[in-house]
mmCIF file of C-alpha atoms in Angstrom:
data_model
loop_
_atom_site.group_PDB
_atom_site.id
_atom_site.type_symbol
_atom_site.label_atom_id
_atom_site.label_comp_id
_atom_site.label_asym_id
_atom_site.label_seq_id
_atom_site.Cartn_x
_atom_site.Cartn_y
_atom_site.Cartn_z
ATOM 1 C CA UNK C 1388 89.995 41.533 112.944
ATOM 2 C CA UNK C 1389 91.544 45.139 113.045
ATOM 3 C CA UNK C 1390 92.373 46.856 109.779
ATOM 4 C CA UNK C 1391 90.626 44.106 107.563
ATOM 5 C CA UNK C 1392 87.702 44.977 109.313
ATOM 6 C CA UNK C 1393 87.586 48.918 107.808
ATOM 7 C CA UNK C 1394 89.031 51.553 106.004
ATOM 8 C CA UNK C 1395 90.795 55.165 107.165
ATOM 9 C CA UNK C 1396 89.096 57.198 104.498
ATOM 10 C CA UNK C 1397 90.621 60.789 105.266
ATOM 11 C CA UNK C 1398 91.334 63.203 108.051
ATOM 12 C CA UNK C 1399 89.888 66.867 108.471
ATOM 13 C CA UNK C 1400 91.440 69.591 110.828
ATOM 14 C CA UNK C 1401 88.159 70.661 112.519
ATOM 15 C CA UNK C 1402 90.067 73.202 115.325
ATOM 16 C CA UNK C 1403 92.790 75.169 113.979
ATOM 17 C CA UNK C 1404 94.625 77.386 115.915
ATOM 18 C CA UNK C 1405 98.016 77.404 113.865
ATOM 19 C CA UNK C 1406 100.596 75.189 113.296
ATOM 20 C CA UNK C 1407 100.160 71.610 114.809
ATOM 21 C CA UNK C 1408 104.219 71.897 116.074
ATOM 22 C CA UNK C 1409 103.191 74.791 118.104
ATOM 23 C CA UNK C 1410 99.751 73.584 119.506
ATOM 24 C CA UNK C 1411 98.813 70.650 121.735
ATOM 25 C CA UNK C 1412 96.881 68.122 118.991
ATOM 26 C CA UNK C 1413 93.604 65.785 119.611
ATOM 27 C CA UNK C 1414 93.280 63.514 117.111
ATOM 28 C CA UNK C 1415 89.578 62.237 117.232
ATOM 29 C CA UNK C 1416 88.759 58.920 115.430
ATOM 30 C CA UNK C 1417 85.514 56.492 115.444
ATOM 31 C CA UNK C 1418 85.103 53.074 115.790
ATOM 32 C CA UNK C 1419 81.697 50.924 114.819
ATOM 33 C CA UNK C 1420 80.776 53.451 112.212
ATOM 34 C CA UNK C 1421 79.874 52.254 109.218
ATOM 35 C CA UNK C 1422 79.944 54.545 105.924
ATOM 36 C CA UNK C 1423 76.265 55.430 106.228
ATOM 37 C CA UNK C 1424 77.052 56.197 110.284
ATOM 38 C CA UNK C 1425 80.247 58.671 109.035
ATOM 39 C CA UNK C 1426 77.778 61.571 109.815
ATOM 40 C CA UNK C 1427 77.035 60.528 113.014
ATOM 41 C CA UNK C 1428 80.284 60.246 113.726
ATOM 42 C CA UNK C 1429 80.979 63.703 112.605
ATOM 43 C CA UNK C 1430 78.116 65.164 114.742
ATOM 44 C CA UNK C 1431 79.903 62.884 117.965
ATOM 45 C CA UNK C 1432 83.255 64.818 116.840
ATOM 46 C CA UNK C 1433 81.377 68.127 117.155
ATOM 47 C CA UNK C 1434 80.164 67.412 120.373
ATOM 48 C CA UNK C 1435 83.289 66.355 121.606
ATOM 49 C CA UNK C 1436 85.063 69.583 120.497
ATOM 50 C CA UNK C 1437 81.969 71.678 122.257
ATOM 51 C CA UNK C 1438 82.213 70.222 125.534
ATOM 52 C CA UNK C 1439 86.042 70.354 125.449
ATOM 53 C CA UNK C 1440 85.742 73.894 125.120
ATOM 54 C CA UNK C 1441 83.209 74.731 127.690
ATOM 55 C CA UNK C 1442 84.787 72.732 130.339
ATOM 56 C CA UNK C 1443 87.803 74.139 132.584
ATOM 57 C CA UNK C 1444 90.510 74.389 132.156
ATOM 58 C CA UNK C 1445 90.229 73.911 128.387
ATOM 59 C CA UNK C 1446 88.458 76.993 128.091
ATOM 60 C CA UNK C 1447 91.016 79.001 129.150
ATOM 61 C CA UNK C 1448 93.838 77.636 126.895
ATOM 62 C CA UNK C 1449 91.729 77.014 124.007
ATOM 63 C CA UNK C 1450 93.916 79.175 121.805
ATOM 64 C CA UNK C 1451 96.647 76.531 122.359
ATOM 65 C CA UNK C 1452 94.377 73.606 121.070
ATOM 66 C CA UNK C 1453 93.956 71.869 117.486
ATOM 67 C CA UNK C 1454 91.899 69.258 116.809
ATOM 68 C CA UNK C 1455 91.872 66.830 113.631
ATOM 69 C CA UNK C 1456 89.200 64.591 112.879
ATOM 70 C CA UNK C 1457 90.072 61.120 111.245
ATOM 71 C CA UNK C 1458 87.616 59.258 109.355
ATOM 72 C CA UNK C 1459 87.123 55.662 109.832
ATOM 73 C CA UNK C 1460 84.880 53.352 107.876
ATOM 74 C CA UNK C 1461 84.440 49.921 110.010
ATOM 75 C CA UNK C 1462 82.369 47.189 108.033
ATOM 76 C CA UNK C 1463 79.878 46.727 110.824
ATOM 77 C CA UNK C 1464 78.297 49.062 113.284
ATOM 78 C CA UNK C 1465 78.506 48.915 117.043
ATOM 79 C CA UNK C 1466 81.232 46.884 119.174
ATOM 80 C CA UNK C 1467 81.789 43.485 120.735
ATOM 81 C CA UNK C 1468 79.970 43.074 124.050
ATOM 82 C CA UNK C 1469 79.817 39.438 125.449
ATOM 83 C CA UNK C 1470 77.196 38.199 127.463
ATOM 84 C CA UNK C 1471 79.479 37.136 130.400
ATOM 85 C CA UNK C 1472 81.651 39.211 132.625
ATOM 86 C CA UNK C 1473 83.517 38.841 135.676
ATOM 87 C CA UNK C 1474 81.680 41.356 137.385
ATOM 88 C CA UNK C 1475 78.486 39.331 136.803
ATOM 89 C CA UNK C 1476 76.408 41.713 134.682
ATOM 90 C CA UNK C 1477 74.348 41.331 131.649
ATOM 91 C CA UNK C 1478 74.976 43.443 128.214
ATOM 92 C CA UNK C 1479 71.965 45.925 127.937
ATOM 93 C CA UNK C 1480 70.061 45.171 125.133
ATOM 94 C CA UNK C 1481 71.918 42.018 124.733
ATOM 95 C CA UNK C 1482 75.385 40.637 123.793
ATOM 96 C CA UNK C 1483 76.823 41.817 120.229
ATOM 97 C CA UNK C 1484 79.661 41.336 117.897
ATOM 98 C CA UNK C 1485 81.072 43.475 115.235
ATOM 99 C CA UNK C 1486 83.868 43.617 113.123
ATOM 100 C CA UNK C 1487 85.167 46.910 113.658
ATOM 101 C CA UNK C 1488 88.323 48.665 112.677
ATOM 102 C CA UNK C 1489 89.849 49.136 116.188
ATOM 103 C CA UNK C 1490 88.230 45.802 117.681
ATOM 104 C CA UNK C 1491 86.299 47.759 120.390
ATOM 105 C CA UNK C 1492 85.132 45.871 123.188
ATOM 106 C CA UNK C 1493 83.363 45.963 126.499
ATOM 107 C CA UNK C 1494 84.487 43.911 129.508
ATOM 108 C CA UNK C 1495 88.137 44.484 127.914
ATOM 109 C CA UNK C 1496 90.041 42.906 130.996
ATOM 110 C CA UNK C 1497 87.319 40.273 131.519
ATOM 111 C CA UNK C 1498 86.171 41.602 134.936
ATOM 112 C CA UNK C 1499 84.387 45.051 134.306
ATOM 113 C CA UNK C 1500 81.887 45.320 131.460
ATOM 114 C CA UNK C 1501 82.405 49.517 131.798
ATOM 115 C CA UNK C 1502 85.752 48.921 130.694
ATOM 116 C CA UNK C 1503 85.658 49.554 127.121
ATOM 117 C CA UNK C 1504 88.832 49.262 125.002
ATOM 118 C CA UNK C 1505 90.113 49.227 121.313
ATOM 119 C CA UNK C 1506 93.506 47.988 119.901
ATOM 120 C CA UNK C 1507 95.516 51.309 121.179
ATOM 121 C CA UNK C 1508 98.509 50.475 119.231
ATOM 122 C CA UNK C 1509 96.821 50.539 115.862
ATOM 123 C CA UNK C 1510 95.178 53.819 117.118
ATOM 124 C CA UNK C 1511 98.148 55.140 117.459
ATOM 125 C CA UNK C 1512 99.609 53.881 113.908
ATOM 126 C CA UNK C 1513 96.485 55.412 112.623
ATOM 127 C CA UNK C 1514 97.106 58.546 113.976
ATOM 128 C CA UNK C 1515 100.826 58.692 113.171
ATOM 129 C CA UNK C 1516 99.721 58.323 109.270
ATOM 130 C CA UNK C 1517 97.373 61.187 109.404
ATOM 131 C CA UNK C 1518 98.262 63.329 112.220
ATOM 132 C CA UNK C 1519 101.570 63.106 112.891
ATOM 133 C CA UNK C 1520 101.635 65.835 115.377
ATOM 134 C CA UNK C 1521 99.191 64.425 117.743
ATOM 135 C CA UNK C 1522 99.387 64.470 121.577
ATOM 136 C CA UNK C 1523 96.688 62.569 122.497
ATOM 137 C CA UNK C 1524 93.914 60.201 120.713
ATOM 138 C CA UNK C 1525 90.362 60.116 121.319
ATOM 139 C CA UNK C 1526 88.336 56.935 120.160
ATOM 140 C CA UNK C 1527 84.300 57.493 119.992
ATOM 141 C CA UNK C 1528 82.812 54.125 119.929
ATOM 142 C CA UNK C 1529 79.542 53.656 118.119
ATOM 143 C CA UNK C 1530 77.739 51.550 120.873
ATOM 144 C CA UNK C 1531 74.999 52.451 123.691
ATOM 145 C CA UNK C 1532 76.544 50.684 126.430
ATOM 146 C CA UNK C 1533 78.121 52.937 129.098
ATOM 147 C CA UNK C 1534 81.969 52.620 128.868
ATOM 148 C CA UNK C 1535 85.115 53.954 128.388
ATOM 149 C CA UNK C 1536 89.094 53.316 129.428
ATOM 150 C CA UNK C 1537 92.300 55.690 129.383
ATOM 151 C CA UNK C 1538 96.011 55.087 129.189
ATOM 152 C CA UNK C 1539 98.951 55.172 126.941
ATOM 153 C CA UNK C 1540 97.813 58.554 125.429
ATOM 154 C CA UNK C 1541 94.292 56.715 124.054
ATOM 155 C CA UNK C 1542 91.164 57.716 125.598
ATOM 156 C CA UNK C 1543 88.022 55.589 124.707
ATOM 157 C CA UNK C 1544 84.121 56.223 125.389
ATOM 158 C CA UNK C 1545 80.721 55.035 123.966
ATOM 159 C CA UNK C 1546 78.080 57.211 122.606
ATOM 160 C CA UNK C 1547 76.092 56.118 125.620
ATOM 161 C CA UNK C 1548 74.211 58.630 128.065
ATOM 162 C CA UNK C 1549 76.839 60.771 129.788
ATOM 163 C CA UNK C 1550 79.251 60.197 127.127
ATOM 164 C CA UNK C 1551 80.996 63.136 127.170
ATOM 165 C CA UNK C 1552 81.648 63.295 130.589
ATOM 166 C CA UNK C 1553 83.195 59.879 130.596
ATOM 167 C CA UNK C 1554 85.222 61.184 127.294
ATOM 168 C CA UNK C 1555 86.688 64.010 129.648
ATOM 169 C CA UNK C 1556 87.383 61.268 132.579
ATOM 170 C CA UNK C 1557 89.098 59.327 130.316
ATOM 171 C CA UNK C 1558 91.280 62.228 128.769
ATOM 172 C CA UNK C 1559 92.179 62.636 132.656
ATOM 173 C CA UNK C 1560 94.159 59.480 132.731
ATOM 174 C CA UNK C 1561 95.192 59.129 129.025
ATOM 175 C CA UNK C 1562 96.610 62.542 128.639
ATOM 176 C CA UNK C 1563 97.344 64.368 132.104
ATOM 177 C CA UNK C 1564 98.262 61.570 134.138
ATOM 178 C CA UNK C 1565 95.079 61.783 136.833
ATOM 179 C CA UNK C 1566 94.129 58.962 138.750
ATOM 180 C CA UNK C 1567 90.512 57.694 139.544
ATOM 181 C CA UNK C 1568 89.621 59.266 142.695
ATOM 182 C CA UNK C 1569 86.194 56.871 143.488
ATOM 183 C CA UNK C 1570 87.137 54.835 146.688
ATOM 184 C CA UNK C 1571 86.088 51.351 144.809
ATOM 185 C CA UNK C 1572 86.722 49.259 142.013
ATOM 186 C CA UNK C 1573 83.674 47.209 140.985
ATOM 187 C CA UNK C 1574 81.469 49.309 143.218
ATOM 188 C CA UNK C 1575 80.489 50.175 147.129
ATOM 189 C CA UNK C 1576 77.837 47.479 146.867
ATOM 190 C CA UNK C 1577 79.971 44.935 145.075
ATOM 191 C CA UNK C 1578 80.953 42.988 148.621
ATOM 192 C CA UNK C 1579 84.773 43.441 147.219
ATOM 193 C CA UNK C 1580 87.116 42.840 150.363
ATOM 194 C CA UNK C 1581 90.281 43.841 148.960
ATOM 195 C CA UNK C 1582 89.951 47.567 148.842
ATOM 196 C CA UNK C 1583 90.030 48.339 152.458
ATOM 197 C CA UNK C 1584 93.311 50.090 153.218
ATOM 198 C CA UNK C 1585 96.085 50.962 151.047
ATOM 199 C CA UNK C 1586 99.480 50.449 152.463
ATOM 200 C CA UNK C 1587 101.666 51.405 149.329
ATOM 201 C CA UNK C 1588 103.973 53.805 148.518
ATOM 202 C CA UNK C 1589 103.258 57.640 147.706
ATOM 203 C CA UNK C 1590 101.226 57.436 144.357
ATOM 204 C CA UNK C 1591 102.834 59.412 141.286
ATOM 205 C CA UNK C 1592 99.921 60.840 140.206
ATOM 206 C CA UNK C 1593 99.009 64.487 140.841
ATOM 207 C CA UNK C 1594 95.391 64.181 142.226
ATOM 208 C CA UNK C 1595 96.010 61.371 145.026
ATOM 209 C CA UNK C 1596 98.295 61.121 147.845
ATOM 210 C CA UNK C 1597 98.879 58.796 151.017
ATOM 211 C CA UNK C 1598 99.847 61.910 152.781
ATOM 212 C CA UNK C 1599 97.631 63.420 155.315
ATOM 213 C CA UNK C 1600 100.465 66.537 156.515
ATOM 214 C CA UNK C 1601 99.289 69.594 155.471
ATOM 215 C CA UNK C 1602 102.810 70.652 155.558
ATOM 216 C CA UNK C 1603 103.965 68.027 153.090
ATOM 217 C CA UNK C 1604 100.636 67.510 150.815
ATOM 218 C CA UNK C 1605 101.667 67.931 147.343
ATOM 219 C CA UNK C 1606 98.681 70.647 146.575
ATOM 220 C CA UNK C 1607 99.398 72.416 149.956
ATOM 221 C CA UNK C 1608 99.428 75.747 147.893
ATOM 222 C CA UNK C 1609 95.500 75.176 147.175
ATOM 223 C CA UNK C 1610 94.322 74.451 150.749
ATOM 224 C CA UNK C 1611 92.855 77.291 152.450
ATOM 225 C CA UNK C 1612 94.367 77.839 156.040
ATOM 226 C CA UNK C 1613 90.630 76.897 157.509
ATOM 227 C CA UNK C 1614 90.213 73.816 155.997
ATOM 228 C CA UNK C 1615 91.129 71.139 158.357
ATOM 229 C CA UNK C 1616 93.861 68.249 156.891
ATOM 230 C CA UNK C 1617 92.695 65.569 156.535
ATOM 231 C CA UNK C 1618 89.225 67.105 155.620
ATOM 232 C CA UNK C 1619 87.495 63.704 156.052
ATOM 233 C CA UNK C 1620 88.320 60.401 157.630
ATOM 234 C CA UNK C 1621 86.842 57.470 156.896
ATOM 235 C CA UNK C 1622 85.443 55.675 160.359
ATOM 236 C CA UNK C 1623 84.803 52.155 158.851
ATOM 237 C CA UNK C 1624 87.693 51.220 156.151
ATOM 238 C CA UNK C 1625 85.474 48.184 155.136
ATOM 239 C CA UNK C 1626 83.173 50.256 153.059
ATOM 240 C CA UNK C 1627 82.726 53.662 151.032
ATOM 241 C CA UNK C 1628 82.804 56.809 153.112
ATOM 242 C CA UNK C 1629 79.436 58.441 152.752
ATOM 243 C CA UNK C 1630 79.808 61.328 154.670
ATOM 244 C CA UNK C 1631 78.646 64.939 153.218
ATOM 245 C CA UNK C 1632 81.298 67.214 152.236
ATOM 246 C CA UNK C 1633 82.109 69.448 155.253
ATOM 247 C CA UNK C 1634 83.638 72.187 153.297
ATOM 248 C CA UNK C 1635 82.627 74.337 150.143
ATOM 249 C CA UNK C 1636 82.248 72.298 147.007
ATOM 250 C CA UNK C 1637 84.980 73.942 145.162
ATOM 251 C CA UNK C 1638 87.541 73.680 148.408
ATOM 252 C CA UNK C 1639 90.695 71.601 148.273
ATOM 253 C CA UNK C 1640 91.386 69.487 150.988
ATOM 254 C CA UNK C 1641 92.378 65.976 151.754
ATOM 255 C CA UNK C 1642 88.993 63.633 151.683
ATOM 256 C CA UNK C 1643 89.648 60.032 152.545
ATOM 257 C CA UNK C 1644 89.117 57.474 149.504
ATOM 258 C CA UNK C 1645 90.476 57.569 146.271
ATOM 259 C CA UNK C 1646 92.077 55.041 143.713
ATOM 260 C CA UNK C 1647 90.259 52.235 144.395
ATOM 261 C CA UNK C 1648 90.537 52.570 148.230
ATOM 262 C CA UNK C 1649 88.168 53.175 151.191
ATOM 263 C CA UNK C 1650 91.411 54.471 153.494
ATOM 264 C CA UNK C 1651 94.875 54.852 152.958
ATOM 265 C CA UNK C 1652 94.640 57.843 149.976
ATOM 266 C CA UNK C 1653 93.409 61.346 149.888
ATOM 267 C CA UNK C 1654 91.763 62.958 147.255
ATOM 268 C CA UNK C 1655 91.797 66.664 146.796
ATOM 269 C CA UNK C 1656 88.123 67.513 146.264
ATOM 270 C CA UNK C 1657 85.156 66.071 147.616
ATOM 271 C CA UNK C 1658 83.818 65.525 144.285
ATOM 272 C CA UNK C 1659 85.033 65.768 140.821
ATOM 273 C CA UNK C 1660 84.970 64.330 137.329
ATOM 274 C CA UNK C 1661 87.827 61.953 138.293
ATOM 275 C CA UNK C 1662 85.512 60.656 141.105
ATOM 276 C CA UNK C 1663 82.027 60.811 139.816
ATOM 277 C CA UNK C 1664 80.995 61.125 135.676
ATOM 278 C CA UNK C 1665 78.363 64.058 136.078
ATOM 279 C CA UNK C 1666 79.763 65.866 139.013
ATOM 280 C CA UNK C 1667 78.722 69.349 139.416
ATOM 281 C CA UNK C 1668 82.570 70.193 139.370
ATOM 282 C CA UNK C 1669 83.977 68.883 136.384
ATOM 283 C CA UNK C 1670 87.505 69.203 137.390
ATOM 284 C CA UNK C 1671 88.813 70.250 140.458
ATOM 285 C CA UNK C 1672 91.745 73.137 140.871
ATOM 286 C CA UNK C 1673 94.529 70.167 141.198
ATOM 287 C CA UNK C 1674 93.724 68.439 138.505
ATOM 288 C CA UNK C 1675 93.173 71.820 136.391
ATOM 289 C CA UNK C 1676 96.904 72.689 137.299
ATOM 290 C CA UNK C 1677 97.867 69.377 135.925
ATOM 291 C CA UNK C 1678 95.954 69.620 132.691
ATOM 292 C CA UNK C 1679 97.270 73.053 132.073
ATOM 293 C CA UNK C 1680 100.649 72.322 132.942
ATOM 294 C CA UNK C 1681 100.752 69.576 129.937
ATOM 295 C CA UNK C 1682 99.057 71.524 127.593
ATOM 296 C CA UNK C 1683 101.277 74.628 127.840
ATOM 297 C CA UNK C 1684 104.354 72.520 128.144
ATOM 298 C CA UNK C 1685 103.595 71.103 124.708
ATOM 299 C CA UNK C 1686 101.929 73.990 123.133
ATOM 300 C CA UNK C 1687 103.385 77.360 123.834
ATOM 301 C CA UNK C 1688 106.788 79.292 124.714
ATOM 302 C CA UNK C 1689 108.069 77.683 127.819
ATOM 303 C CA UNK C 1690 108.593 80.051 130.863
ATOM 304 C CA UNK C 1691 112.454 79.376 130.545
ATOM 305 C CA UNK C 1692 113.713 81.385 133.311
ATOM 306 C CA UNK C 1693 110.784 80.396 135.900
ATOM 307 C CA UNK C 1694 111.479 76.672 134.784
ATOM 308 C CA UNK C 1695 115.350 77.057 135.484
ATOM 309 C CA UNK C 1696 114.933 78.888 138.961
ATOM 310 C CA UNK C 1697 112.260 76.101 139.988
ATOM 311 C CA UNK C 1698 114.010 73.139 138.066
ATOM 312 C CA UNK C 1699 110.389 72.067 137.506
ATOM 313 C CA UNK C 1700 108.430 72.794 134.955
ATOM 314 C CA UNK C 1701 105.437 71.658 136.744
ATOM 315 C CA UNK C 1702 105.842 73.583 139.897
ATOM 316 C CA UNK C 1703 102.543 75.378 140.805
ATOM 317 C CA UNK C 1704 104.525 78.944 140.518
ATOM 318 C CA UNK C 1705 105.471 78.149 136.930
ATOM 319 C CA UNK C 1706 102.242 76.848 136.222
ATOM 320 C CA UNK C 1707 100.355 80.078 137.627
ATOM 321 C CA UNK C 1708 103.235 82.051 135.491
ATOM 322 C CA UNK C 1709 102.034 80.258 132.386
ATOM 323 C CA UNK C 1710 98.744 80.598 132.785
ATOM 324 C CA UNK C 1711 98.988 84.400 133.551
ATOM 325 C CA UNK C 1712 100.798 84.902 129.943
ATOM 326 C CA UNK C 1713 98.317 82.597 128.376
ATOM 327 C CA UNK C 1714 95.405 84.625 129.553
ATOM 328 C CA UNK C 1715 96.932 87.925 128.454
ATOM 329 C CA UNK C 1716 97.356 86.553 124.900
ATOM 330 C CA UNK C 1717 93.727 85.576 124.666
ATOM 331 C CA UNK C 1718 92.067 86.989 122.080
ATOM 332 C CA UNK C 1719 90.438 90.416 123.509
ATOM 333 C CA UNK C 1720 92.672 90.231 126.620
ATOM 334 C CA UNK C 1721 93.679 93.450 128.358
ATOM 335 C CA UNK C 1722 96.748 94.188 127.349
ATOM 336 C CA UNK C 1723 97.382 91.725 124.464
ATOM 337 C CA UNK C 1724 99.390 93.136 122.373
ATOM 338 C CA UNK C 1725 101.930 94.186 124.795
ATOM 339 C CA UNK C 1726 102.026 90.767 126.090
ATOM 340 C CA UNK C 1727 102.587 89.432 122.508
ATOM 341 C CA UNK C 1728 105.694 91.430 122.265
ATOM 342 C CA UNK C 1729 107.017 90.768 125.719
ATOM 343 C CA UNK C 1730 106.730 87.200 124.756
ATOM 344 C CA UNK C 1731 108.421 87.504 121.440
ATOM 345 C CA UNK C 1732 111.382 89.481 123.357
ATOM 346 C CA UNK C 1733 111.256 86.446 125.980
ATOM 347 C CA UNK C 1734 111.714 83.982 123.257
ATOM 348 C CA UNK C 1735 115.225 85.302 122.589
ATOM 349 C CA UNK C 1736 116.553 86.485 125.632
ATOM 350 C CA UNK C 1737 115.026 83.693 127.573
ATOM 351 C CA UNK C 1738 116.949 80.553 126.866
ATOM 352 C CA UNK C 1739 120.321 82.169 127.605
ATOM 353 C CA UNK C 1740 119.049 83.858 130.596
ATOM 354 C CA UNK C 1741 117.966 80.354 131.722
ATOM 355 C CA UNK C 1742 121.119 78.462 131.196
ATOM 356 C CA UNK C 1743 122.774 81.109 133.176
ATOM 357 C CA UNK C 1744 120.876 80.570 136.008
ATOM 358 C CA UNK C 1745 121.046 76.797 135.546
ATOM 359 C CA UNK C 1746 124.635 77.187 136.222
ATOM 360 C CA UNK C 1747 124.550 79.430 139.403
ATOM 361 C CA UNK C 1748 122.380 77.463 142.219
ATOM 362 C CA UNK C 1749 122.884 80.613 144.124
ATOM 363 C CA UNK C 1750 121.396 82.765 141.609
ATOM 364 C CA UNK C 1751 118.297 80.219 141.135
ATOM 365 C CA UNK C 1752 117.682 80.185 144.995
ATOM 366 C CA UNK C 1753 117.725 84.508 145.177
ATOM 367 C CA UNK C 1754 115.211 84.456 142.218
ATOM 368 C CA UNK C 1755 112.646 82.059 143.452
ATOM 369 C CA UNK C 1756 113.051 83.002 147.287
ATOM 370 C CA UNK C 1757 113.005 86.827 146.906
ATOM 371 C CA UNK C 1758 111.623 87.764 143.535
ATOM 372 C CA UNK C 1759 109.247 85.094 141.626
ATOM 373 C CA UNK C 1760 108.011 83.414 145.018
ATOM 374 C CA UNK C 1761 106.798 86.513 146.318
ATOM 375 C CA UNK C 1762 105.430 88.106 143.563
ATOM 376 C CA UNK C 1763 103.310 85.191 142.507
ATOM 377 C CA UNK C 1764 101.989 85.071 146.088
ATOM 378 C CA UNK C 1765 101.267 88.409 146.309
ATOM 379 C CA UNK C 1766 99.159 88.103 142.720
ATOM 380 C CA UNK C 1767 97.401 84.837 143.955
ATOM 381 C CA UNK C 1768 96.182 86.689 146.886
ATOM 382 C CA UNK C 1769 94.988 89.689 144.999
ATOM 383 C CA UNK C 1770 93.333 87.546 142.537
ATOM 384 C CA UNK C 1771 95.324 88.984 139.319
ATOM 385 C CA UNK C 1772 95.086 86.065 137.211
ATOM 386 C CA UNK C 1773 95.210 88.442 133.779
#
C-alpha cells in the first residue's frame, strides 16, 4: 500500500501569478488515476481551477493564488469502497478495491460511506517534495461514488456528480477552518438520537456559534439591523428544522441548527455551501471573510498598522481594508497605478509604524476609535469597496 502502489511522475505550475513565496499556493494531486488515465486527471484539475476562479471570494483574490498540479500514476484505477459500512449503505456499483498511491478509501471512519479519505501524511510528504511552498493540498480521487473529506490542510473529493461543489466544501474545512453548517451527522431521516441540543463551549470556527445575542454575535457586523437575532429557532429539537428562510437568501443572521446539532448552535446563513452541496449561495459573507483573511494573510503585504491597531489580523475592519487594497491592485482596477505605488511605500514605512503603535496602546485605541473604525464604517455604508 502507499508509495509501492504508484509513482509521482512530475509537477506543473498551471496557475502562475508570481513567486510562490508571495502567493497562496494550491497543490492538486490525483489518486487512483493510472498512467493511461493521466489525461483524465489533468482535465479534472483544470475543472477544479476553473470552478475555483469562478467562485466568490476566490475570484476577488485570484491574482494572489498559484496552483500546481502534481502527477501521480497509481497502479490501479479507482479507490477502496467496502461492501459494509456503519451507516448501512451499499456501495454504488458494488464493492471495489484498488492499489493506489494515496490509499483512497470510502467509509474512512467506518461509519459513513461518504467519508472519502486518503493517506494525508503521504499527501503532505509528496507536496513537500514537489511544491515546498504549498498552503493547501487538494486530492482528486478517480471514483464515481459521492464522497469527500477535509482537515489537516488536505481536501479530498471524488469525480462523482457535484464533485466541484464537494471540492469547495472540503476546502472550507481544510484550508479555512470552516465548520459544517448542517444540523445532522448521518442524516435527518437516519433516526440518530445524539444530535438534539448542543451544550458545549463556544465553537472556534468562524461560521458557527452558540451565541444568540446580537451584541456578542461573532459576525454581528454583517447582520442588518432589521434582521432578528436569533433569525430562526427550532420548535422540535429532536429533529431537523425544515422551516423556510424568513429573510433574504443572502441575508446574514443566526439560524438554528449547525455542526451536526438540531439546536444549541447557529449558522450565519439559512443555506450556503458549508451546509448544502449545490446551494445557490456558494459561500455566505461570513465564510467569504474567513477565506479572504487566510489567503491575504499568506499571499500579500500585510496591513501592518491596521493589524497592530486592532491586535487581530482577522478583525472585520482589517479584512475589509485588505480586500479594498487587493481590489485596487487587480488588473484594470480604477486607480491601480496609484494603489501599487502606495503599497510599495507602505511596505517600507508600515512595519516601523506598526511597531510604534504596538508600543503605545493609547495610540492604538485612538486610531481604532477615531480614524480606522469610522472610516471603514463610512465606506461600508456607501459601498465603496474599490
